[in-house]
PDB file of N, CA and C in Angstrom:
ATOM      1  N   MET A   1     132.868 145.184 148.029  1.00  0.00           N
ATOM      2  CA  MET A   1     133.525 145.888 149.091  1.00  0.00           C
ATOM      3  C   MET A   1     132.443 146.435 150.023  1.00  0.00           C
ATOM      4  N   ALA A   2     132.667 146.269 151.314  1.00  0.00           N
ATOM      5  CA  ALA A   2     131.717 146.749 152.319  1.00  0.00           C
ATOM      6  C   ALA A   2     132.001 148.210 152.629  1.00  0.00           C
ATOM      7  N   VAL A   3     130.932 148.951 152.771  1.00  0.00           N
ATOM      8  CA  VAL A   3     131.063 150.356 153.121  1.00  0.00           C
ATOM      9  C   VAL A   3     130.683 150.494 154.596  1.00  0.00           C
ATOM     10  N   MET A   4     131.543 151.156 155.334  1.00  0.00           N
ATOM     11  CA  MET A   4     131.287 151.326 156.751  1.00  0.00           C
ATOM     12  C   MET A   4     131.089 152.814 157.024  1.00  0.00           C
ATOM     13  N   SER A   5     130.058 153.116 157.783  1.00  0.00           N
ATOM     14  CA  SER A   5     129.851 154.509 158.160  1.00  0.00           C
ATOM     15  C   SER A   5     130.123 154.643 159.656  1.00  0.00           C
ATOM     16  N   VAL A   6     130.593 155.780 160.015  1.00  0.00           N
ATOM     17  CA  VAL A   6     130.906 156.038 161.415  1.00  0.00           C
ATOM     18  C   VAL A   6     130.045 157.196 161.892  1.00  0.00           C
ATOM     19  N   LYS A   7     129.328 156.945 162.962  1.00  0.00           N
ATOM     20  CA  LYS A   7     128.520 157.996 163.583  1.00  0.00           C
ATOM     21  C   LYS A   7     129.196 158.403 164.887  1.00  0.00           C
ATOM     22  N   PRO A   8     129.277 159.685 165.114  1.00  0.00           N
ATOM     23  CA  PRO A   8     129.875 160.083 166.382  1.00  0.00           C
ATOM     24  C   PRO A   8     128.992 159.634 167.545  1.00  0.00           C
ATOM     25  N   VAL A   9     129.642 159.211 168.597  1.00  0.00           N
ATOM     26  CA  VAL A   9     128.922 158.782 169.787  1.00  0.00           C
ATOM     27  C   VAL A   9     128.754 159.996 170.682  1.00  0.00           C
ATOM     28  N   LEU A  10     127.519 160.377 170.870  1.00  0.00           N
ATOM     29  CA  LEU A  10     127.218 161.522 171.719  1.00  0.00           C
ATOM     30  C   LEU A  10     126.859 161.025 173.112  1.00  0.00           C
ATOM     31  N   PRO A  11     127.297 161.739 174.128  1.00  0.00           N
ATOM     32  CA  PRO A  11     126.941 161.295 175.479  1.00  0.00           C
ATOM     33  C   PRO A  11     125.444 161.406 175.706  1.00  0.00           C
ATOM     34  N   GLU A  12     124.955 160.530 176.568  1.00  0.00           N
ATOM     35  CA  GLU A  12     123.545 160.578 176.942  1.00  0.00           C
ATOM     36  C   GLU A  12     123.261 161.924 177.594  1.00  0.00           C
ATOM     37  N   PRO A  13     122.119 162.506 177.337  1.00  0.00           N
ATOM     38  CA  PRO A  13     121.804 163.757 178.031  1.00  0.00           C
ATOM     39  C   PRO A  13     121.714 163.503 179.533  1.00  0.00           C
ATOM     40  N   VAL A  14     122.287 164.377 180.298  1.00  0.00           N
ATOM     41  CA  VAL A  14     122.289 164.232 181.748  1.00  0.00           C
ATOM     42  C   VAL A  14     120.998 164.829 182.298  1.00  0.00           C
ATOM     43  N   ARG A  15     120.287 164.019 183.021  1.00  0.00           N
ATOM     44  CA  ARG A  15     119.050 164.495 183.648  1.00  0.00           C
ATOM     45  C   ARG A  15     119.400 165.128 184.978  1.00  0.00           C
ATOM     46  N   ALA A  16     118.770 166.214 185.263  1.00  0.00           N
ATOM     47  CA  ALA A  16     119.009 166.881 186.538  1.00  0.00           C
ATOM     48  C   ALA A  16     118.516 165.996 187.677  1.00  0.00           C
ATOM     49  N   VAL A  17     119.306 165.920 188.714  1.00  0.00           N
ATOM     50  CA  VAL A  17     118.925 165.159 189.893  1.00  0.00           C
ATOM     51  C   VAL A  17     118.076 166.060 190.778  1.00  0.00           C
ATOM     52  N   LEU A  18     116.937 165.556 191.191  1.00  0.00           N
ATOM     53  CA  LEU A  18     116.062 166.291 192.095  1.00  0.00           C
ATOM     54  C   LEU A  18     115.943 165.514 193.404  1.00  0.00           C
ATOM     55  N   PHE A  19     115.971 166.234 194.500  1.00  0.00           N
ATOM     56  CA  PHE A  19     115.866 165.626 195.815  1.00  0.00           C
ATOM     57  C   PHE A  19     114.543 166.039 196.453  1.00  0.00           C
ATOM     58  N   LYS A  20     113.839 165.075 197.023  1.00  0.00           N
ATOM     59  CA  LYS A  20     112.592 165.379 197.723  1.00  0.00           C
ATOM     60  C   LYS A  20     112.947 165.917 199.100  1.00  0.00           C
ATOM     61  N   ALA A  21     112.256 166.961 199.498  1.00  0.00           N
ATOM     62  CA  ALA A  21     112.508 167.571 200.797  1.00  0.00           C
ATOM     63  C   ALA A  21     111.202 168.101 201.359  1.00  0.00           C
ATOM     64  N   ALA A  22     111.238 168.429 202.638  1.00  0.00           N
ATOM     65  CA  ALA A  22     110.072 169.000 203.309  1.00  0.00           C
ATOM     66  C   ALA A  22     110.549 170.050 204.291  1.00  0.00           C
ATOM     67  N   CYS A  23     109.723 171.034 204.498  1.00  0.00           N
ATOM     68  CA  CYS A  23     110.028 172.116 205.429  1.00  0.00           C
ATOM     69  C   CYS A  23     109.360 171.822 206.773  1.00  0.00           C
ATOM     70  N   PRO A  24     110.139 171.820 207.856  1.00  0.00           N
ATOM     71  CA  PRO A  24     109.528 171.583 209.163  1.00  0.00           C
ATOM     72  C   PRO A  24     108.688 172.773 209.653  1.00  0.00           C
ATOM     73  N   ASP A  25     108.909 173.957 209.094  1.00  0.00           N
ATOM     74  CA  ASP A  25     108.159 175.138 209.525  1.00  0.00           C
ATOM     75  C   ASP A  25     106.762 175.197 208.899  1.00  0.00           C
ATOM     76  N   CYS A  26     106.709 175.180 207.569  1.00  0.00           N
ATOM     77  CA  CYS A  26     105.407 175.315 206.891  1.00  0.00           C
ATOM     78  C   CYS A  26     104.841 173.977 206.409  1.00  0.00           C
ATOM     79  N   ARG A  27     105.615 172.914 206.575  1.00  0.00           N
ATOM     80  CA  ARG A  27     105.225 171.549 206.196  1.00  0.00           C
ATOM     81  C   ARG A  27     105.057 171.331 204.690  1.00  0.00           C
ATOM     82  N   ALA A  28     105.547 172.244 203.894  1.00  0.00           N
ATOM     83  CA  ALA A  28     105.482 172.082 202.437  1.00  0.00           C
ATOM     84  C   ALA A  28     106.418 170.945 202.013  1.00  0.00           C
ATOM     85  N   ARG A  29     106.024 170.246 200.963  1.00  0.00           N
ATOM     86  CA  ARG A  29     106.853 169.194 200.363  1.00  0.00           C
ATOM     87  C   ARG A  29     107.178 169.638 198.945  1.00  0.00           C
ATOM     88  N   PHE A  30     108.430 169.399 198.523  1.00  0.00           N
ATOM     89  CA  PHE A  30     108.873 169.892 197.226  1.00  0.00           C
ATOM     90  C   PHE A  30     110.099 169.122 196.781  1.00  0.00           C
ATOM     91  N   GLU A  31     110.547 169.409 195.568  1.00  0.00           N
ATOM     92  CA  GLU A  31     111.780 168.840 195.038  1.00  0.00           C
ATOM     93  C   GLU A  31     112.777 169.966 194.846  1.00  0.00           C
ATOM     94  N   LEU A  32     114.037 169.679 195.162  1.00  0.00           N
ATOM     95  CA  LEU A  32     115.104 170.665 195.029  1.00  0.00           C
ATOM     96  C   LEU A  32     116.206 170.114 194.134  1.00  0.00           C
ATOM     97  N   ALA A  33     116.759 170.974 193.307  1.00  0.00           N
ATOM     98  CA  ALA A  33     117.919 170.610 192.498  1.00  0.00           C
ATOM     99  C   ALA A  33     119.148 170.609 193.393  1.00  0.00           C
ATOM    100  N   ALA A  34     120.206 169.945 192.957  1.00  0.00           N
ATOM    101  CA  ALA A  34     121.436 169.854 193.739  1.00  0.00           C
ATOM    102  C   ALA A  34     121.976 171.224 194.119  1.00  0.00           C
ATOM    103  N   GLY A  35     121.833 172.201 193.251  1.00  0.00           N
ATOM    104  CA  GLY A  35     122.347 173.535 193.527  1.00  0.00           C
ATOM    105  C   GLY A  35     121.631 174.265 194.647  1.00  0.00           C
ATOM    106  N   ALA A  36     120.463 173.784 195.042  1.00  0.00           N
ATOM    107  CA  ALA A  36     119.700 174.428 196.114  1.00  0.00           C
ATOM    108  C   ALA A  36     120.044 173.872 197.491  1.00  0.00           C
ATOM    109  N   LEU A  37     120.876 172.843 197.524  1.00  0.00           N
ATOM    110  CA  LEU A  37     121.246 172.194 198.778  1.00  0.00           C
ATOM    111  C   LEU A  37     122.718 172.404 199.078  1.00  0.00           C
ATOM    112  N   ARG A  38     123.069 172.373 200.360  1.00  0.00           N
ATOM    113  CA  ARG A  38     124.455 172.412 200.810  1.00  0.00           C
ATOM    114  C   ARG A  38     124.634 171.279 201.807  1.00  0.00           C
ATOM    115  N   LEU A  39     125.776 170.628 201.747  1.00  0.00           N
ATOM    116  CA  LEU A  39     126.097 169.530 202.651  1.00  0.00           C
ATOM    117  C   LEU A  39     127.345 169.899 203.430  1.00  0.00           C
ATOM    118  N   ALA A  40     127.287 169.777 204.743  1.00  0.00           N
ATOM    119  CA  ALA A  40     128.448 170.012 205.602  1.00  0.00           C
ATOM    120  C   ALA A  40     128.797 168.694 206.276  1.00  0.00           C
ATOM    121  N   ILE A  41     130.040 168.270 206.130  1.00  0.00           N
ATOM    122  CA  ILE A  41     130.490 167.011 206.724  1.00  0.00           C
ATOM    123  C   ILE A  41     131.471 167.339 207.838  1.00  0.00           C
ATOM    124  N   GLY A  42     131.070 167.000 209.047  1.00  0.00           N
ATOM    125  CA  GLY A  42     131.896 167.257 210.217  1.00  0.00           C
ATOM    126  C   GLY A  42     132.545 165.987 210.731  1.00  0.00           C
ATOM    127  N   ALA A  43     133.155 166.107 211.901  1.00  0.00           N
ATOM    128  CA  ALA A  43     133.866 164.979 212.503  1.00  0.00           C
ATOM    129  C   ALA A  43     132.920 163.961 213.137  1.00  0.00           C
ATOM    130  N   SER A  44     131.662 164.349 213.370  1.00  0.00           N
ATOM    131  CA  SER A  44     130.723 163.435 213.993  1.00  0.00           C
ATOM    132  C   SER A  44     129.355 163.568 213.333  1.00  0.00           C
ATOM    133  N   HIS A  45     128.445 162.696 213.753  1.00  0.00           N
ATOM    134  CA  HIS A  45     127.079 162.779 213.203  1.00  0.00           C
ATOM    135  C   HIS A  45     126.396 164.074 213.622  1.00  0.00           C
ATOM    136  N   ARG A  46     126.812 164.663 214.717  1.00  0.00           N
ATOM    137  CA  ARG A  46     126.217 165.923 215.175  1.00  0.00           C
ATOM    138  C   ARG A  46     126.618 167.107 214.310  1.00  0.00           C
ATOM    139  N   THR A  47     127.766 166.996 213.665  1.00  0.00           N
ATOM    140  CA  THR A  47     128.245 168.114 212.848  1.00  0.00           C
ATOM    141  C   THR A  47     128.158 167.824 211.354  1.00  0.00           C
ATOM    142  N   THR A  48     127.402 166.803 210.985  1.00  0.00           N
ATOM    143  CA  THR A  48     127.177 166.478 209.578  1.00  0.00           C
ATOM    144  C   THR A  48     125.705 166.735 209.279  1.00  0.00           C
ATOM    145  N   PHE A  49     125.456 167.645 208.344  1.00  0.00           N
ATOM    146  CA  PHE A  49     124.082 168.054 208.066  1.00  0.00           C
ATOM    147  C   PHE A  49     123.973 168.593 206.647  1.00  0.00           C
ATOM    148  N   TYR A  50     122.732 168.721 206.175  1.00  0.00           N
ATOM    149  CA  TYR A  50     122.476 169.401 204.907  1.00  0.00           C
ATOM    150  C   TYR A  50     121.531 170.546 205.184  1.00  0.00           C
ATOM    151  N   SER A  51     121.568 171.541 204.315  1.00  0.00           N
ATOM    152  CA  SER A  51     120.714 172.700 204.527  1.00  0.00           C
ATOM    153  C   SER A  51     120.181 173.213 203.197  1.00  0.00           C
ATOM    154  N   PHE A  52     119.075 173.932 203.296  1.00  0.00           N
ATOM    155  CA  PHE A  52     118.448 174.546 202.127  1.00  0.00           C
ATOM    156  C   PHE A  52     117.497 175.624 202.611  1.00  0.00           C
ATOM    157  N   THR A  53     117.022 176.428 201.695  1.00  0.00           N
ATOM    158  CA  THR A  53     116.010 177.429 201.997  1.00  0.00           C
ATOM    159  C   THR A  53     114.690 176.938 201.425  1.00  0.00           C
ATOM    160  N   CYS A  54     113.663 176.947 202.250  1.00  0.00           N
ATOM    161  CA  CYS A  54     112.345 176.494 201.808  1.00  0.00           C
ATOM    162  C   CYS A  54     111.842 177.420 200.706  1.00  0.00           C
ATOM    163  N   PRO A  55     111.464 176.858 199.558  1.00  0.00           N
ATOM    164  CA  PRO A  55     110.965 177.704 198.470  1.00  0.00           C
ATOM    165  C   PRO A  55     109.569 178.283 198.747  1.00  0.00           C
ATOM    166  N   GLU A  56     108.874 177.756 199.733  1.00  0.00           N
ATOM    167  CA  GLU A  56     107.527 178.235 200.053  1.00  0.00           C
ATOM    168  C   GLU A  56     107.551 179.380 201.067  1.00  0.00           C
ATOM    169  N   CYS A  57     108.190 179.141 202.226  1.00  0.00           N
ATOM    170  CA  CYS A  57     108.160 180.144 203.303  1.00  0.00           C
ATOM    171  C   CYS A  57     109.509 180.836 203.507  1.00  0.00           C
ATOM    172  N   HIS A  58     110.522 180.412 202.760  1.00  0.00           N
ATOM    173  CA  HIS A  58     111.867 180.992 202.786  1.00  0.00           C
ATOM    174  C   HIS A  58     112.601 180.798 204.110  1.00  0.00           C
ATOM    175  N   ALA A  59     112.182 179.799 204.895  1.00  0.00           N
ATOM    176  CA  ALA A  59     112.876 179.481 206.139  1.00  0.00           C
ATOM    177  C   ALA A  59     114.191 178.779 205.822  1.00  0.00           C
ATOM    178  N   ALA A  60     115.211 179.037 206.624  1.00  0.00           N
ATOM    179  CA  ALA A  60     116.479 178.319 206.524  1.00  0.00           C
ATOM    180  C   ALA A  60     116.288 176.983 207.239  1.00  0.00           C
ATOM    181  N   VAL A  61     116.515 175.884 206.512  1.00  0.00           N
ATOM    182  CA  VAL A  61     116.285 174.546 207.059  1.00  0.00           C
ATOM    183  C   VAL A  61     117.614 173.820 207.157  1.00  0.00           C
ATOM    184  N   ARG A  62     117.836 173.174 208.299  1.00  0.00           N
ATOM    185  CA  ARG A  62     119.053 172.390 208.529  1.00  0.00           C
ATOM    186  C   ARG A  62     118.627 171.041 209.092  1.00  0.00           C
ATOM    187  N   LYS A  63     119.077 169.963 208.436  1.00  0.00           N
ATOM    188  CA  LYS A  63     118.695 168.616 208.862  1.00  0.00           C
ATOM    189  C   LYS A  63     119.937 167.740 208.972  1.00  0.00           C
ATOM    190  N   PRO A  64     119.930 166.789 209.914  1.00  0.00           N
ATOM    191  CA  PRO A  64     121.076 165.896 210.046  1.00  0.00           C
ATOM    192  C   PRO A  64     121.221 165.003 208.814  1.00  0.00           C
ATOM    193  N   ALA A  65     122.459 164.626 208.520  1.00  0.00           N
ATOM    194  CA  ALA A  65     122.722 163.764 207.362  1.00  0.00           C
ATOM    195  C   ALA A  65     123.540 162.558 207.801  1.00  0.00           C
ATOM    196  N   GLY A  66     122.895 161.399 207.770  1.00  0.00           N
ATOM    197  CA  GLY A  66     123.593 160.149 208.056  1.00  0.00           C
ATOM    198  C   GLY A  66     124.401 159.715 206.834  1.00  0.00           C
ATOM    199  N   GLU A  67     125.046 158.580 206.952  1.00  0.00           N
ATOM    200  CA  GLU A  67     125.917 158.085 205.877  1.00  0.00           C
ATOM    201  C   GLU A  67     125.185 157.944 204.546  1.00  0.00           C
ATOM    202  N   ARG A  68     123.991 157.399 204.556  1.00  0.00           N
ATOM    203  CA  ARG A  68     123.231 157.184 203.315  1.00  0.00           C
ATOM    204  C   ARG A  68     122.848 158.511 202.665  1.00  0.00           C
ATOM    205  N   ILE A  69     122.430 159.484 203.462  1.00  0.00           N
ATOM    206  CA  ILE A  69     122.083 160.803 202.927  1.00  0.00           C
ATOM    207  C   ILE A  69     123.325 161.465 202.327  1.00  0.00           C
ATOM    208  N   VAL A  70     124.452 161.368 203.021  1.00  0.00           N
ATOM    209  CA  VAL A  70     125.704 161.940 202.499  1.00  0.00           C
ATOM    210  C   VAL A  70     126.044 161.311 201.151  1.00  0.00           C
ATOM    211  N   GLU A  71     125.902 160.002 201.063  1.00  0.00           N
ATOM    212  CA  GLU A  71     126.184 159.274 199.816  1.00  0.00           C
ATOM    213  C   GLU A  71     125.270 159.746 198.684  1.00  0.00           C
ATOM    214  N   LEU A  72     123.987 159.870 198.951  1.00  0.00           N
ATOM    215  CA  LEU A  72     123.030 160.302 197.929  1.00  0.00           C
ATOM    216  C   LEU A  72     123.281 161.745 197.488  1.00  0.00           C
ATOM    217  N   LEU A  73     123.516 162.625 198.445  1.00  0.00           N
ATOM    218  CA  LEU A  73     123.722 164.035 198.106  1.00  0.00           C
ATOM    219  C   LEU A  73     125.018 164.250 197.335  1.00  0.00           C
ATOM    220  N   THR A  74     126.103 163.629 197.776  1.00  0.00           N
ATOM    221  CA  THR A  74     127.375 163.809 197.056  1.00  0.00           C
ATOM    222  C   THR A  74     127.298 163.179 195.673  1.00  0.00           C
ATOM    223  N   GLY A  75     126.641 162.022 195.569  1.00  0.00           N
ATOM    224  CA  GLY A  75     126.469 161.373 194.268  1.00  0.00           C
ATOM    225  C   GLY A  75     125.597 162.171 193.325  1.00  0.00           C
ATOM    226  N   GLY A  76     124.715 163.001 193.884  1.00  0.00           N
ATOM    227  CA  GLY A  76     123.815 163.822 193.083  1.00  0.00           C
ATOM    228  C   GLY A  76     124.359 165.204 192.769  1.00  0.00           C
ATOM    229  N   GLY A  77     125.599 165.470 193.169  1.00  0.00           N
ATOM    230  CA  GLY A  77     126.225 166.735 192.807  1.00  0.00           C
ATOM    231  C   GLY A  77     126.026 167.886 193.772  1.00  0.00           C
ATOM    232  N   VAL A  78     125.577 167.604 194.992  1.00  0.00           N
ATOM    233  CA  VAL A  78     125.392 168.668 195.982  1.00  0.00           C
ATOM    234  C   VAL A  78     126.768 169.157 196.449  1.00  0.00           C
ATOM    235  N   ARG A  79     126.928 170.481 196.507  1.00  0.00           N
ATOM    236  CA  ARG A  79     128.185 171.054 196.973  1.00  0.00           C
ATOM    237  C   ARG A  79     128.419 170.669 198.429  1.00  0.00           C
ATOM    238  N   THR A  80     129.663 170.281 198.721  1.00  0.00           N
ATOM    239  CA  THR A  80     130.018 169.776 200.033  1.00  0.00           C
ATOM    240  C   THR A  80     131.085 170.620 200.686  1.00  0.00           C
ATOM    241  N   LEU A  81     130.899 170.883 201.966  1.00  0.00           N
ATOM    242  CA  LEU A  81     131.867 171.603 202.772  1.00  0.00           C
ATOM    243  C   LEU A  81     132.339 170.649 203.850  1.00  0.00           C
ATOM    244  N   ARG A  82     133.650 170.477 203.958  1.00  0.00           N
ATOM    245  CA  ARG A  82     134.204 169.615 205.021  1.00  0.00           C
ATOM    246  C   ARG A  82     134.595 170.513 206.184  1.00  0.00           C
ATOM    247  N   LEU A  83     134.027 170.218 207.343  1.00  0.00           N
ATOM    248  CA  LEU A  83     134.319 170.991 208.544  1.00  0.00           C
ATOM    249  C   LEU A  83     135.504 170.343 209.264  1.00  0.00           C
ATOM    250  N   HIS A  84     136.481 171.149 209.640  1.00  0.00           N
ATOM    251  CA  HIS A  84     137.670 170.639 210.325  1.00  0.00           C
ATOM    252  C   HIS A  84     137.687 171.129 211.751  1.00  0.00           C
ATOM    253  N   SER A  85     138.148 170.264 212.628  1.00  0.00           N
ATOM    254  CA  SER A  85     138.274 170.643 214.032  1.00  0.00           C
ATOM    255  C   SER A  85     139.470 171.570 214.209  1.00  0.00           C
ATOM    256  N   THR A  86     139.354 172.542 215.097  1.00  0.00           N
ATOM    257  CA  THR A  86     140.474 173.451 215.361  1.00  0.00           C
ATOM    258  C   THR A  86     141.321 172.988 216.536  1.00  0.00           C
ATOM    259  N   VAL A  87     140.974 171.830 217.106  1.00  0.00           N
ATOM    260  CA  VAL A  87     141.723 171.310 218.254  1.00  0.00           C
ATOM    261  C   VAL A  87     142.848 170.447 217.780  1.00  0.00           C
TER     262      VAL A  87
END
């Protein structure tokens, strides 16, 4: 008779996603976790952007986000705010 053992299948440990960023004020380069970034999606490319606070100089940074950036940030767990037009 064959003996079969069953091992519980545990999920793979989730690695934190880090995003490379740079500060236009102090020119520092660094990595940020998803929780340090915010993504705002507006009706146009002008109103779609991501933002963060520079960990070096503490400047508030806002950069435009094209389709590929939006895809990467949302896929990496960055909190997203959808902006709606009031017109």
